[in-house]
Short mmCIF file of N, CA and C in Angstrom, two decimals:
data_model
loop_
_atom_site.label_atom_id
_atom_site.label_comp_id
_atom_site.label_asym_id
_atom_site.label_seq_id
_atom_site.Cartn_x
_atom_site.Cartn_y
_atom_site.Cartn_z
N MET A 16 -15.04 -84.55 212.33
CA MET A 16 -15.37 -84.45 213.45
C MET A 16 -16.16 -84.25 214.66
N LYS A 17 -16.05 -82.64 214.13
CA LYS A 17 -17.18 -81.53 214.21
C LYS A 17 -18.26 -81.40 212.56
N LYS A 18 -17.36 -81.90 211.39
CA LYS A 18 -18.77 -81.86 210.18
C LYS A 18 -18.89 -82.70 210.37
N LEU A 19 -18.29 -83.78 210.66
CA LEU A 19 -19.50 -85.32 210.75
C LEU A 19 -20.71 -85.02 211.97
N THR A 20 -20.58 -84.17 213.03
CA THR A 20 -21.42 -84.20 214.12
C THR A 20 -22.53 -83.21 213.55
N PHE A 21 -22.00 -82.15 212.52
CA PHE A 21 -23.15 -81.24 211.85
C PHE A 21 -23.64 -81.42 211.29
N PHE A 22 -22.83 -82.57 210.42
CA PHE A 22 -24.12 -83.50 208.97
C PHE A 22 -24.75 -84.14 210.22
N ALA A 23 -24.42 -84.74 211.10
CA ALA A 23 -25.66 -85.90 211.16
C ALA A 23 -27.12 -85.10 212.51
N ALA A 24 -25.78 -83.69 212.93
CA ALA A 24 -27.23 -83.01 213.21
C ALA A 24 -28.27 -82.50 212.50
N THR A 25 -27.82 -81.69 211.10
CA THR A 25 -28.51 -81.34 210.11
C THR A 25 -29.52 -82.32 209.47
N LEU A 26 -29.30 -83.31 209.69
CA LEU A 26 -30.24 -84.24 208.95
C LEU A 26 -31.17 -85.19 209.74
N LEU A 27 -30.82 -84.74 211.35
CA LEU A 27 -31.47 -85.04 212.46
C LEU A 27 -32.36 -83.94 212.33
N ALA A 28 -32.56 -82.51 211.81
CA ALA A 28 -33.38 -81.83 211.54
C ALA A 28 -34.51 -81.94 210.74
N ALA A 29 -33.54 -82.65 209.68
CA ALA A 29 -34.06 -82.86 208.75
C ALA A 29 -35.48 -83.76 208.61
N TRP A 30 -34.76 -84.51 209.16
CA TRP A 30 -35.52 -85.87 209.51
C TRP A 30 -36.87 -85.49 209.80
N MET A 31 -36.87 -84.74 211.62
CA MET A 31 -37.41 -84.47 212.97
C MET A 31 -39.03 -83.20 212.01
N LEU A 32 -37.95 -82.69 210.63
CA LEU A 32 -39.20 -81.66 210.19
C LEU A 32 -40.05 -82.33 209.54
N GLN A 33 -39.51 -83.10 208.44
CA GLN A 33 -40.89 -83.82 207.91
C GLN A 33 -41.44 -85.04 208.73
N ALA A 34 -40.66 -85.65 209.44
CA ALA A 34 -41.68 -86.28 210.28
C ALA A 34 -42.75 -86.05 210.98
N CYS A 35 -42.34 -84.16 210.89
CA CYS A 35 -43.91 -83.47 212.14
C CYS A 35 -44.59 -82.34 210.95
N ASN A 36 -44.20 -83.42 209.28
CA ASN A 36 -45.01 -82.62 208.46
C ASN A 36 -44.79 -81.39 207.76
N GLY A 37 -43.59 -81.01 208.72
CA GLY A 37 -43.28 -79.31 208.24
C GLY A 37 -42.59 -79.30 207.12
N GLY A 38 -42.49 -80.41 206.27
CA GLY A 38 -42.37 -80.58 204.64
C GLY A 38 -42.88 -80.83 203.96
N ASN A 39 -44.31 -80.56 204.28
CA ASN A 39 -45.71 -80.66 203.63
C ASN A 39 -46.29 -79.93 202.92
N THR A 40 -45.93 -79.51 201.70
CA THR A 40 -45.84 -78.53 200.90
C THR A 40 -47.56 -77.80 200.62
N ASN A 41 -48.25 -79.39 200.80
CA ASN A 41 -50.11 -79.51 200.55
C ASN A 41 -50.82 -78.38 202.10
N ALA A 42 -50.06 -78.16 203.10
CA ALA A 42 -50.90 -78.05 203.88
C ALA A 42 -51.18 -76.61 203.73
N LYS A 43 -52.36 -76.79 204.84
CA LYS A 43 -53.30 -75.21 204.81
C LYS A 43 -52.69 -74.10 204.89
N HIS A 44 -52.56 -73.20 204.34
CA HIS A 44 -52.36 -72.10 205.33
C HIS A 44 -53.36 -70.92 206.71
N GLU A 45 -52.86 -70.21 207.39
CA GLU A 45 -53.53 -70.55 208.45
C GLU A 45 -54.42 -69.65 208.17
N ASP A 46 -55.58 -69.83 209.15
CA ASP A 46 -56.78 -68.93 208.42
C ASP A 46 -56.70 -67.46 208.81
N ALA A 47 -56.54 -66.54 207.44
CA ALA A 47 -56.83 -65.41 208.13
C ALA A 47 -57.51 -64.71 209.15
N VAL A 48 -58.82 -65.35 209.65
CA VAL A 48 -59.90 -65.11 210.72
C VAL A 48 -58.52 -65.34 212.23
N ASP A 49 -57.94 -66.52 212.41
CA ASP A 49 -57.10 -66.83 213.44
C ASP A 49 -55.43 -66.32 213.49
N SER A 50 -54.90 -65.44 212.18
CA SER A 50 -54.25 -65.21 212.23
C SER A 50 -54.51 -63.74 213.37
N ALA A 51 -55.43 -62.96 212.71
CA ALA A 51 -55.88 -61.97 213.09
C ALA A 51 -55.97 -62.13 214.67
N GLN A 52 -56.97 -62.93 215.12
CA GLN A 52 -56.96 -63.18 216.55
C GLN A 52 -55.57 -62.92 217.15
N ALA A 53 -55.01 -64.13 216.63
CA ALA A 53 -53.39 -64.14 216.81
C ALA A 53 -52.62 -63.19 217.66
N VAL A 54 -53.12 -61.93 215.77
CA VAL A 54 -51.98 -61.23 216.51
C VAL A 54 -52.49 -60.27 217.53
N ASN A 55 -53.52 -59.93 217.77
CA ASN A 55 -54.75 -59.31 218.09
C ASN A 55 -53.93 -59.41 220.39
N LYS A 56 -53.90 -60.85 220.41
CA LYS A 56 -53.58 -61.79 221.40
C LYS A 56 -52.50 -61.38 221.85
N GLU A 57 -51.98 -61.20 220.71
CA GLU A 57 -49.78 -60.99 220.99
C GLU A 57 -49.77 -59.42 221.37
N THR A 58 -50.75 -58.04 220.85
CA THR A 58 -50.26 -57.09 221.10
C THR A 58 -51.34 -56.53 222.43
N ALA A 59 -52.90 -57.24 222.31
CA ALA A 59 -54.01 -56.96 222.86
C ALA A 59 -54.09 -55.03 222.62
N PRO A 60 -54.20 -54.36 221.35
CA PRO A 60 -55.00 -53.52 221.29
C PRO A 60 -55.40 -52.89 222.19
N VAL A 61 -56.54 -53.68 222.13
CA VAL A 61 -58.21 -53.14 222.61
C VAL A 61 -58.50 -54.73 223.88
N ASP A 62 -59.35 -54.76 224.36
CA ASP A 62 -59.65 -56.07 225.14
C ASP A 62 -60.38 -56.95 223.89
N LYS A 63 -60.18 -57.99 224.63
CA LYS A 63 -59.95 -59.33 223.58
C LYS A 63 -61.91 -59.07 223.00
N GLU A 64 -62.37 -59.32 223.64
CA GLU A 64 -64.15 -58.77 223.35
C GLU A 64 -63.88 -57.64 222.34
N SER A 65 -63.56 -56.29 222.73
CA SER A 65 -63.35 -55.42 221.15
C SER A 65 -62.55 -56.13 220.01
N SER A 66 -61.35 -56.88 220.25
CA SER A 66 -61.08 -57.20 219.06
C SER A 66 -61.91 -58.39 218.35
N ASP A 67 -62.04 -59.04 219.11
CA ASP A 67 -62.46 -60.46 218.28
C ASP A 67 -64.00 -59.79 218.15
N PHE A 68 -64.77 -58.79 217.96
CA PHE A 68 -65.84 -58.66 217.57
C PHE A 68 -65.41 -57.63 216.24
N ALA A 69 -64.65 -56.72 216.08
CA ALA A 69 -63.96 -56.40 215.08
C ALA A 69 -63.51 -57.34 214.49
N ILE A 70 -63.38 -58.72 214.11
CA ILE A 70 -62.13 -59.67 213.68
C ILE A 70 -63.51 -59.83 213.26
N GLU A 71 -64.92 -60.47 213.53
CA GLU A 71 -66.02 -60.76 213.02
C GLU A 71 -66.69 -60.22 212.30
N ALA A 72 -66.64 -58.99 212.77
CA ALA A 72 -67.28 -57.71 212.02
C ALA A 72 -66.91 -58.28 210.21
N ALA A 73 -65.45 -57.83 210.18
CA ALA A 73 -64.83 -57.57 209.47
C ALA A 73 -64.79 -58.57 208.07
N ASN A 74 -64.93 -60.61 209.03
CA ASN A 74 -65.33 -61.18 208.01
C ASN A 74 -66.63 -61.51 207.42
N GLY A 75 -67.28 -61.44 208.23
CA GLY A 75 -68.84 -61.03 208.07
C GLY A 75 -69.31 -60.25 207.02
N GLY A 76 -68.72 -58.81 207.00
CA GLY A 76 -68.78 -57.46 206.14
C GLY A 76 -67.78 -58.18 204.90
N MET A 77 -66.93 -58.88 204.77
CA MET A 77 -66.20 -58.96 203.63
C MET A 77 -67.14 -60.43 202.86
N MET A 78 -67.78 -60.77 203.41
CA MET A 78 -68.15 -62.29 202.82
C MET A 78 -69.72 -61.51 202.47
N GLU A 79 -70.14 -60.82 203.05
CA GLU A 79 -71.63 -60.53 202.58
C GLU A 79 -71.05 -59.90 201.09
N VAL A 80 -69.88 -59.43 200.88
CA VAL A 80 -69.72 -58.53 199.67
C VAL A 80 -69.14 -59.55 198.61
N GLU A 81 -68.41 -60.25 198.97
CA GLU A 81 -68.01 -61.35 198.10
C GLU A 81 -69.88 -62.70 197.33
N ALA A 82 -70.56 -62.56 198.44
CA ALA A 82 -71.78 -63.23 198.23
C ALA A 82 -72.30 -62.10 197.72
N GLY A 83 -72.37 -61.14 197.53
CA GLY A 83 -73.05 -60.20 196.85
C GLY A 83 -72.87 -59.63 195.23
N LYS A 84 -71.23 -60.37 195.04
CA LYS A 84 -71.28 -59.62 193.94
C LYS A 84 -71.30 -61.11 193.38
N LEU A 85 -70.93 -62.15 193.30
CA LEU A 85 -71.82 -63.18 193.03
C LEU A 85 -72.95 -63.69 192.89
N ALA A 86 -73.86 -62.88 193.65
CA ALA A 86 -75.50 -63.01 193.20
C ALA A 86 -75.80 -61.89 192.57
N GLN A 87 -74.86 -61.29 191.89
CA GLN A 87 -75.00 -60.22 191.01
C GLN A 87 -75.02 -60.56 189.38
N GLU A 88 -73.75 -61.72 189.88
CA GLU A 88 -73.75 -62.63 188.13
C GLU A 88 -75.02 -63.54 188.24
N LYS A 89 -75.56 -64.45 189.01
CA LYS A 89 -75.41 -65.21 188.79
C LYS A 89 -77.76 -64.98 189.61
N ALA A 90 -77.55 -64.92 190.42
CA ALA A 90 -79.80 -64.23 190.64
C ALA A 90 -79.99 -64.30 189.22
N THR A 91 -81.06 -64.86 189.21
CA THR A 91 -82.17 -64.61 188.18
C THR A 91 -83.62 -63.98 188.30
N ASN A 92 -84.06 -63.32 189.42
CA ASN A 92 -84.46 -62.95 190.36
C ASN A 92 -84.00 -61.61 190.26
N GLN A 93 -85.00 -60.58 190.02
CA GLN A 93 -84.11 -58.73 189.72
C GLN A 93 -83.83 -57.96 191.03
N ARG A 94 -85.18 -58.43 192.06
CA ARG A 94 -84.86 -57.67 193.48
C ARG A 94 -83.49 -58.86 194.08
N VAL A 95 -83.73 -59.85 193.62
CA VAL A 95 -82.31 -60.84 194.70
C VAL A 95 -80.92 -59.88 194.23
N LYS A 96 -81.06 -59.75 192.52
CA LYS A 96 -80.01 -58.84 192.42
C LYS A 96 -79.58 -57.62 193.35
N ASP A 97 -80.85 -56.70 192.87
CA ASP A 97 -80.51 -55.32 193.56
C ASP A 97 -80.63 -55.36 194.93
N PHE A 98 -80.72 -56.67 195.85
CA PHE A 98 -80.35 -56.29 197.35
C PHE A 98 -78.77 -56.73 197.14
N ALA A 99 -78.61 -57.58 196.25
CA ALA A 99 -77.28 -58.36 196.26
C ALA A 99 -76.15 -56.68 196.43
N ALA A 100 -76.44 -55.82 194.62
CA ALA A 100 -76.25 -54.61 194.53
C ALA A 100 -75.90 -54.14 196.07
N MET A 101 -76.87 -53.52 196.97
CA MET A 101 -77.16 -52.85 198.09
C MET A 101 -75.79 -53.64 199.50
N MET A 102 -76.07 -55.09 199.02
CA MET A 102 -74.77 -55.62 199.86
C MET A 102 -73.60 -55.72 200.01
N VAL A 103 -72.88 -54.84 199.03
CA VAL A 103 -71.89 -54.94 198.16
C VAL A 103 -71.78 -53.63 198.65
N ARG A 104 -72.30 -52.60 198.08
CA ARG A 104 -72.09 -51.09 198.10
C ARG A 104 -72.15 -50.89 199.56
N ASP A 105 -73.21 -51.35 200.49
CA ASP A 105 -73.22 -50.89 202.27
C ASP A 105 -71.65 -51.99 202.85
N HIS A 106 -71.75 -53.04 202.30
CA HIS A 106 -70.93 -53.62 204.05
C HIS A 106 -69.38 -52.70 202.68
N SER A 107 -69.36 -52.35 201.36
CA SER A 107 -67.88 -52.48 200.97
C SER A 107 -67.88 -50.73 202.19
N LYS A 108 -68.67 -49.93 202.40
CA LYS A 108 -68.56 -48.75 203.05
C LYS A 108 -68.07 -49.30 204.86
N ALA A 109 -69.20 -50.22 205.15
CA ALA A 109 -68.57 -50.70 206.35
C ALA A 109 -67.71 -51.61 206.39
N ASN A 110 -67.05 -51.98 205.72
CA ASN A 110 -66.22 -52.35 205.55
C ASN A 110 -64.93 -51.91 205.87
N ASP A 111 -64.54 -50.43 205.33
CA ASP A 111 -64.11 -49.40 205.34
C ASP A 111 -63.81 -48.12 206.11
N GLU A 112 -65.06 -48.21 207.13
CA GLU A 112 -65.21 -47.23 207.79
C GLU A 112 -64.72 -48.79 209.11
N LEU A 113 -64.34 -49.93 209.37
CA LEU A 113 -63.93 -50.08 210.21
C LEU A 113 -62.55 -50.95 210.00
N LYS A 114 -62.15 -50.18 208.65
CA LYS A 114 -60.35 -50.68 208.69
C LYS A 114 -59.90 -49.61 209.30
N GLY A 115 -60.52 -48.56 208.90
CA GLY A 115 -59.81 -47.00 208.90
C GLY A 115 -59.98 -47.54 210.88
N LEU A 116 -61.03 -47.66 211.38
CA LEU A 116 -61.00 -48.09 212.65
C LEU A 116 -59.80 -48.14 213.43
N ALA A 117 -60.13 -49.17 212.59
CA ALA A 117 -58.85 -51.09 213.65
C ALA A 117 -57.87 -50.39 212.64
N GLN A 118 -57.10 -49.80 211.63
CA GLN A 118 -56.23 -49.37 211.22
C GLN A 118 -55.25 -47.79 212.92
N SER A 119 -56.74 -47.24 213.05
CA SER A 119 -56.50 -46.31 214.44
C SER A 119 -55.37 -47.13 215.40
N LYS A 120 -56.05 -47.85 216.06
CA LYS A 120 -56.32 -48.07 217.02
C LYS A 120 -55.20 -50.40 217.06
N ASN A 121 -54.34 -50.14 215.97
CA ASN A 121 -53.85 -50.78 215.67
C ASN A 121 -54.32 -52.21 216.07
N ILE A 122 -55.52 -52.70 215.61
CA ILE A 122 -56.78 -53.80 215.36
C ILE A 122 -55.96 -55.07 214.36
N ALA A 123 -55.33 -56.02 214.52
CA ALA A 123 -55.05 -56.43 213.17
C ALA A 123 -56.67 -57.67 212.84
N LEU A 124 -56.85 -56.93 211.14
CA LEU A 124 -58.33 -57.78 210.87
C LEU A 124 -57.67 -58.38 209.86
N PRO A 125 -58.09 -59.26 209.86
CA PRO A 125 -58.30 -60.37 208.57
C PRO A 125 -58.84 -59.39 207.08
N ASP A 126 -57.65 -60.38 206.70
CA ASP A 126 -57.26 -59.59 204.74
C ASP A 126 -58.32 -60.57 203.83
N SER A 127 -58.82 -61.64 204.62
CA SER A 127 -59.98 -62.32 203.89
C SER A 127 -60.48 -63.22 203.95
N VAL A 128 -61.62 -63.19 203.76
CA VAL A 128 -62.04 -64.46 204.61
C VAL A 128 -62.00 -65.68 205.06
N SER A 129 -62.66 -66.14 205.54
CA SER A 129 -62.39 -67.63 207.12
C SER A 129 -62.63 -68.75 205.93
N GLY A 130 -61.98 -69.49 205.92
CA GLY A 130 -62.16 -70.84 205.31
C GLY A 130 -63.16 -71.39 205.21
N ASP A 131 -63.89 -71.38 206.39
CA ASP A 131 -65.42 -71.62 206.03
C ASP A 131 -66.24 -70.95 205.38
N ALA A 132 -66.56 -69.30 205.38
CA ALA A 132 -67.05 -68.74 204.55
C ALA A 132 -66.28 -69.07 202.87
N LYS A 133 -65.04 -69.09 202.58
CA LYS A 133 -64.57 -68.96 201.27
C LYS A 133 -65.42 -70.38 200.61
N ASP A 134 -65.61 -71.35 201.65
CA ASP A 134 -66.77 -72.88 201.12
C ASP A 134 -67.52 -72.64 200.90
N HIS A 135 -68.00 -72.02 202.17
CA HIS A 135 -69.51 -71.51 201.38
C HIS A 135 -69.75 -71.06 200.59
N ILE A 136 -68.99 -69.79 199.82
CA ILE A 136 -69.48 -69.20 198.67
C ILE A 136 -68.80 -69.78 197.40
N ASP A 137 -67.73 -70.92 197.62
CA ASP A 137 -67.49 -71.99 196.62
C ASP A 137 -69.01 -72.75 195.98
N LYS A 138 -69.48 -73.10 197.04
CA LYS A 138 -70.39 -74.01 197.20
C LYS A 138 -71.76 -73.50 195.56
N MET A 139 -71.72 -72.33 196.79
CA MET A 139 -73.39 -71.26 196.19
C MET A 139 -72.71 -71.37 194.58
N SER A 140 -71.39 -70.67 194.21
CA SER A 140 -70.97 -70.71 192.96
C SER A 140 -71.25 -71.98 192.11
N LYS A 141 -71.71 -73.25 192.46
CA LYS A 141 -71.52 -73.90 191.80
C LYS A 141 -73.39 -74.59 191.01
N MET A 142 -74.84 -73.26 191.94
CA MET A 142 -75.44 -72.92 192.02
C MET A 142 -76.08 -72.70 191.20
N SER A 143 -77.29 -72.74 190.68
CA SER A 143 -77.95 -71.75 189.57
C SER A 143 -79.48 -71.31 189.66
N GLY A 144 -79.96 -71.02 188.83
CA GLY A 144 -81.51 -70.41 189.16
C GLY A 144 -82.12 -70.04 190.99
N LYS A 145 -83.28 -71.11 189.84
CA LYS A 145 -84.60 -70.01 191.73
C LYS A 145 -83.74 -71.04 192.56
N ASP A 146 -82.50 -72.12 192.26
CA ASP A 146 -81.74 -72.71 193.88
C ASP A 146 -81.28 -71.45 194.54
N PHE A 147 -80.57 -70.80 193.35
CA PHE A 147 -79.06 -69.37 193.82
C PHE A 147 -79.89 -69.42 194.80
N ASP A 148 -80.99 -68.57 193.86
CA ASP A 148 -81.73 -66.94 194.66
C ASP A 148 -82.31 -67.24 195.72
N LYS A 149 -82.93 -68.89 195.89
CA LYS A 149 -83.57 -68.90 196.80
C LYS A 149 -82.60 -69.32 198.30
N HIS A 150 -81.04 -70.19 197.97
CA HIS A 150 -80.31 -70.01 199.32
C HIS A 150 -79.46 -68.36 199.61
N TYR A 151 -79.34 -67.88 198.32
CA TYR A 151 -78.44 -66.77 198.59
C TYR A 151 -79.45 -65.76 199.21
N ILE A 152 -80.42 -65.57 199.44
CA ILE A 152 -81.64 -64.98 200.49
C ILE A 152 -82.04 -65.66 201.87
N ASP A 153 -81.73 -67.54 201.78
CA ASP A 153 -82.34 -67.64 203.00
C ASP A 153 -80.68 -67.47 203.61
N MET A 154 -79.45 -67.39 203.00
CA MET A 154 -78.23 -67.76 204.10
C MET A 154 -78.60 -65.67 204.54
N MET A 155 -78.51 -64.80 203.42
CA MET A 155 -79.43 -63.83 204.46
C MET A 155 -79.76 -62.70 205.24
N VAL A 156 -80.95 -63.35 205.20
CA VAL A 156 -81.82 -63.27 206.52
C VAL A 156 -81.03 -63.88 207.52
N ASP A 157 -81.10 -65.70 207.81
CA ASP A 157 -79.72 -65.68 208.54
C ASP A 157 -79.03 -65.42 209.47
N ASP A 158 -78.17 -64.97 208.02
CA ASP A 158 -77.09 -64.04 208.51
C ASP A 158 -77.69 -62.49 209.15
N HIS A 159 -78.14 -62.05 208.68
CA HIS A 159 -78.22 -60.12 208.84
C HIS A 159 -79.47 -60.49 210.11
N ASP A 160 -80.31 -62.09 210.29
CA ASP A 160 -80.64 -62.25 212.02
C ASP A 160 -79.42 -62.05 212.68
N LYS A 161 -78.41 -63.22 212.35
CA LYS A 161 -77.57 -62.91 214.11
C LYS A 161 -76.87 -61.66 213.83
N ASP A 162 -76.23 -61.15 212.46
CA ASP A 162 -75.94 -59.83 213.06
C ASP A 162 -75.38 -58.81 213.78
N VAL A 163 -77.99 -58.32 213.35
CA VAL A 163 -78.41 -57.83 213.96
C VAL A 163 -78.29 -57.89 215.62
N ASP A 164 -78.63 -58.71 215.87
CA ASP A 164 -78.60 -59.70 217.43
C ASP A 164 -76.98 -59.51 217.72
N LYS A 165 -75.49 -59.03 217.71
CA LYS A 165 -74.35 -59.04 217.54
C LYS A 165 -74.16 -57.75 217.62
N PHE A 166 -74.37 -56.36 216.74
CA PHE A 166 -74.14 -55.26 216.90
C PHE A 166 -75.22 -55.41 217.47
N GLU A 167 -76.11 -55.10 218.26
CA GLU A 167 -76.56 -54.54 218.96
C GLU A 167 -76.14 -55.02 220.49
N LYS A 168 -75.52 -55.90 221.00
CA LYS A 168 -74.94 -56.19 221.97
C LYS A 168 -74.01 -55.51 222.21
N ALA A 169 -72.97 -55.39 221.08
CA ALA A 169 -71.64 -54.63 220.79
C ALA A 169 -72.01 -52.71 221.47
N SER A 170 -73.60 -52.50 220.45
CA SER A 170 -73.29 -51.43 220.95
C SER A 170 -73.39 -51.05 222.43
N GLY A 171 -74.44 -51.80 223.15
CA GLY A 171 -74.07 -51.72 224.21
C GLY A 171 -73.45 -52.13 225.44
N ASN A 172 -72.75 -53.19 224.85
CA ASN A 172 -71.73 -53.56 226.19
C ASN A 172 -69.48 -53.72 225.10
N LEU A 173 -69.11 -53.26 224.70
CA LEU A 173 -67.86 -53.50 224.20
C LEU A 173 -67.25 -52.21 225.20
N SER A 174 -66.35 -52.13 225.41
CA SER A 174 -65.79 -51.43 226.43
C SER A 174 -65.22 -50.76 225.31
N ASP A 175 -64.58 -50.95 224.15
CA ASP A 175 -63.85 -49.59 223.43
C ASP A 175 -65.11 -49.10 222.53
N PRO A 176 -65.28 -47.28 223.18
CA PRO A 176 -65.95 -46.74 222.86
C PRO A 176 -66.23 -46.16 222.09
N ASP A 177 -65.38 -46.64 220.97
CA ASP A 177 -65.26 -46.56 218.68
C ASP A 177 -65.74 -47.43 218.31
N LEU A 178 -65.58 -48.72 218.71
CA LEU A 178 -66.00 -50.12 217.87
C LEU A 178 -67.56 -49.63 218.80
N LYS A 179 -68.27 -49.30 219.55
CA LYS A 179 -68.94 -49.42 220.24
C LYS A 179 -69.71 -48.24 219.66
N THR A 180 -69.18 -47.23 219.65
CA THR A 180 -70.45 -46.18 218.45
C THR A 180 -70.07 -46.31 217.33
N TRP A 181 -69.36 -47.47 216.45
CA TRP A 181 -69.61 -47.49 215.08
C TRP A 181 -70.45 -49.10 214.82
N ALA A 182 -70.66 -49.67 215.89
CA ALA A 182 -71.49 -50.58 216.08
C ALA A 182 -72.85 -50.16 216.49
N GLY A 183 -73.32 -49.48 217.05
CA GLY A 183 -74.17 -48.70 216.58
C GLY A 183 -74.96 -47.42 215.67
N ASN A 184 -73.97 -47.38 214.77
CA ASN A 184 -74.13 -46.25 214.36
C ASN A 184 -74.48 -47.65 212.70
N THR A 185 -73.73 -48.74 212.57
CA THR A 185 -74.20 -49.51 211.69
C THR A 185 -75.22 -50.52 211.56
N LEU A 186 -76.10 -50.54 213.03
CA LEU A 186 -77.06 -50.74 212.77
C LEU A 186 -78.28 -51.11 212.04
N PRO A 187 -78.90 -49.44 211.72
CA PRO A 187 -79.50 -49.55 210.90
C PRO A 187 -79.52 -49.78 209.64
N THR A 188 -78.29 -49.58 209.35
CA THR A 188 -78.22 -50.14 207.56
C THR A 188 -78.37 -51.87 207.65
N LEU A 189 -78.08 -52.48 208.84
CA LEU A 189 -77.84 -53.86 208.89
C LEU A 189 -79.50 -54.33 209.03
N ARG A 190 -80.19 -53.72 210.23
CA ARG A 190 -81.83 -54.01 210.02
C ARG A 190 -82.70 -53.93 208.90
N ALA A 191 -81.78 -52.65 208.19
CA ALA A 191 -82.60 -52.32 206.60
C ALA A 191 -83.04 -53.83 206.11
N HIS A 192 -81.25 -54.42 205.59
CA HIS A 192 -81.19 -55.23 205.32
C HIS A 192 -82.00 -56.90 205.55
N GLN A 193 -81.88 -56.77 207.30
CA GLN A 193 -82.20 -58.01 207.71
C GLN A 193 -83.95 -57.58 206.82
N ASP A 194 -84.19 -56.90 206.64
CA ASP A 194 -85.85 -56.85 206.31
C ASP A 194 -85.46 -56.76 205.31
N SER A 195 -85.14 -56.13 204.25
CA SER A 195 -85.52 -56.22 203.15
C SER A 195 -85.02 -57.89 202.42
N ALA A 196 -83.83 -58.65 203.24
CA ALA A 196 -83.89 -60.13 203.57
C ALA A 196 -85.12 -60.96 203.15
N LYS A 197 -85.51 -60.30 204.06
CA LYS A 197 -87.30 -61.31 204.86
C LYS A 197 -88.25 -61.03 203.57
N ALA A 198 -88.14 -59.83 203.06
CA ALA A 198 -89.39 -59.47 202.15
C ALA A 198 -88.95 -60.37 200.81
N ILE A 199 -87.68 -60.63 200.24
CA ILE A 199 -87.79 -61.02 199.28
C ILE A 199 -88.10 -62.37 199.50
N LYS A 200 -87.83 -62.81 200.93
CA LYS A 200 -87.72 -64.37 201.51
C LYS A 200 -88.59 -64.58 200.60
N GLU A 201 -89.89 -63.72 201.63
CA GLU A 201 -91.62 -64.04 201.45
C GLU A 201 -92.04 -64.44 199.54
N SER A 202 -91.76 -62.84 199.36
CA SER A 202 -91.57 -62.61 197.29
C SER A 202 -91.42 -64.16 196.70
N LEU A 203 -90.47 -64.47 197.21
CA LEU A 203 -89.75 -65.98 196.30
C LEU A 203 -90.64 -67.52 196.11
N LYS A 204 -91.27 -67.51 197.94
CA LYS A 204 -92.37 -68.30 197.88
C LYS A 204 -93.36 -68.53 197.15
N LYS A 205 -93.48 -66.60 196.46
CA LYS A 205 -95.17 -67.55 195.47
C LYS A 205 -95.00 -67.67 194.52
#
C-alpha cells in the first residue's frame, strides 16, 4: 500500500509540474539583471537605490561594449568606427572598476546584458552600411543623454559613498562620449 501511495504521489507531482509548465525546456532563463536584483534584495549588501544603480550601470556598460564591438566590425564611417573603439576601451575600464567595487561590497551584478539589450544588438547585427552607422550613433546619443542624467543624480544622491564617488568620477568620460556622439550624428547628416 505504501508503494502504491508513493507511486500515486509521484505521478501527481509529475503531472502538476508539467501542468505548471515546469517541464518546459524552452522556457527562457531568468534575465541576468533580474537575477542580480533578486540576490541584492535578499542579501541587501547596500541600500536598494545604490544596488539598483550598480546593476543598471553594469548592464549599460556591457551593452556599450557589445554594441561597440559590433560597430567596429560593421560601421562604414571611420569616425563611427573610432567612436566604437573608444566605447569598448572606456566602458570596459569602467565595467572593471565597477566589478571591483561591487565585489568589495558583495553587490551582485549581471554577468551578461539584459534580454532587451541583447535583442537590440541582435537586430543591429542585421543592419549594414549607412543605416547601421546612423542607428548606432542615434542610439549612442540617446543612451549617453540618459546615462549622464543617471550618473549626475547618482553622484549627488546615492547613500553609498563609494558608488557615489565612482559615478562622479565616471561622469566626465560619459560627457565626452555624449559630446562626441552628438558631433558624429551632426556630421552624418551632411
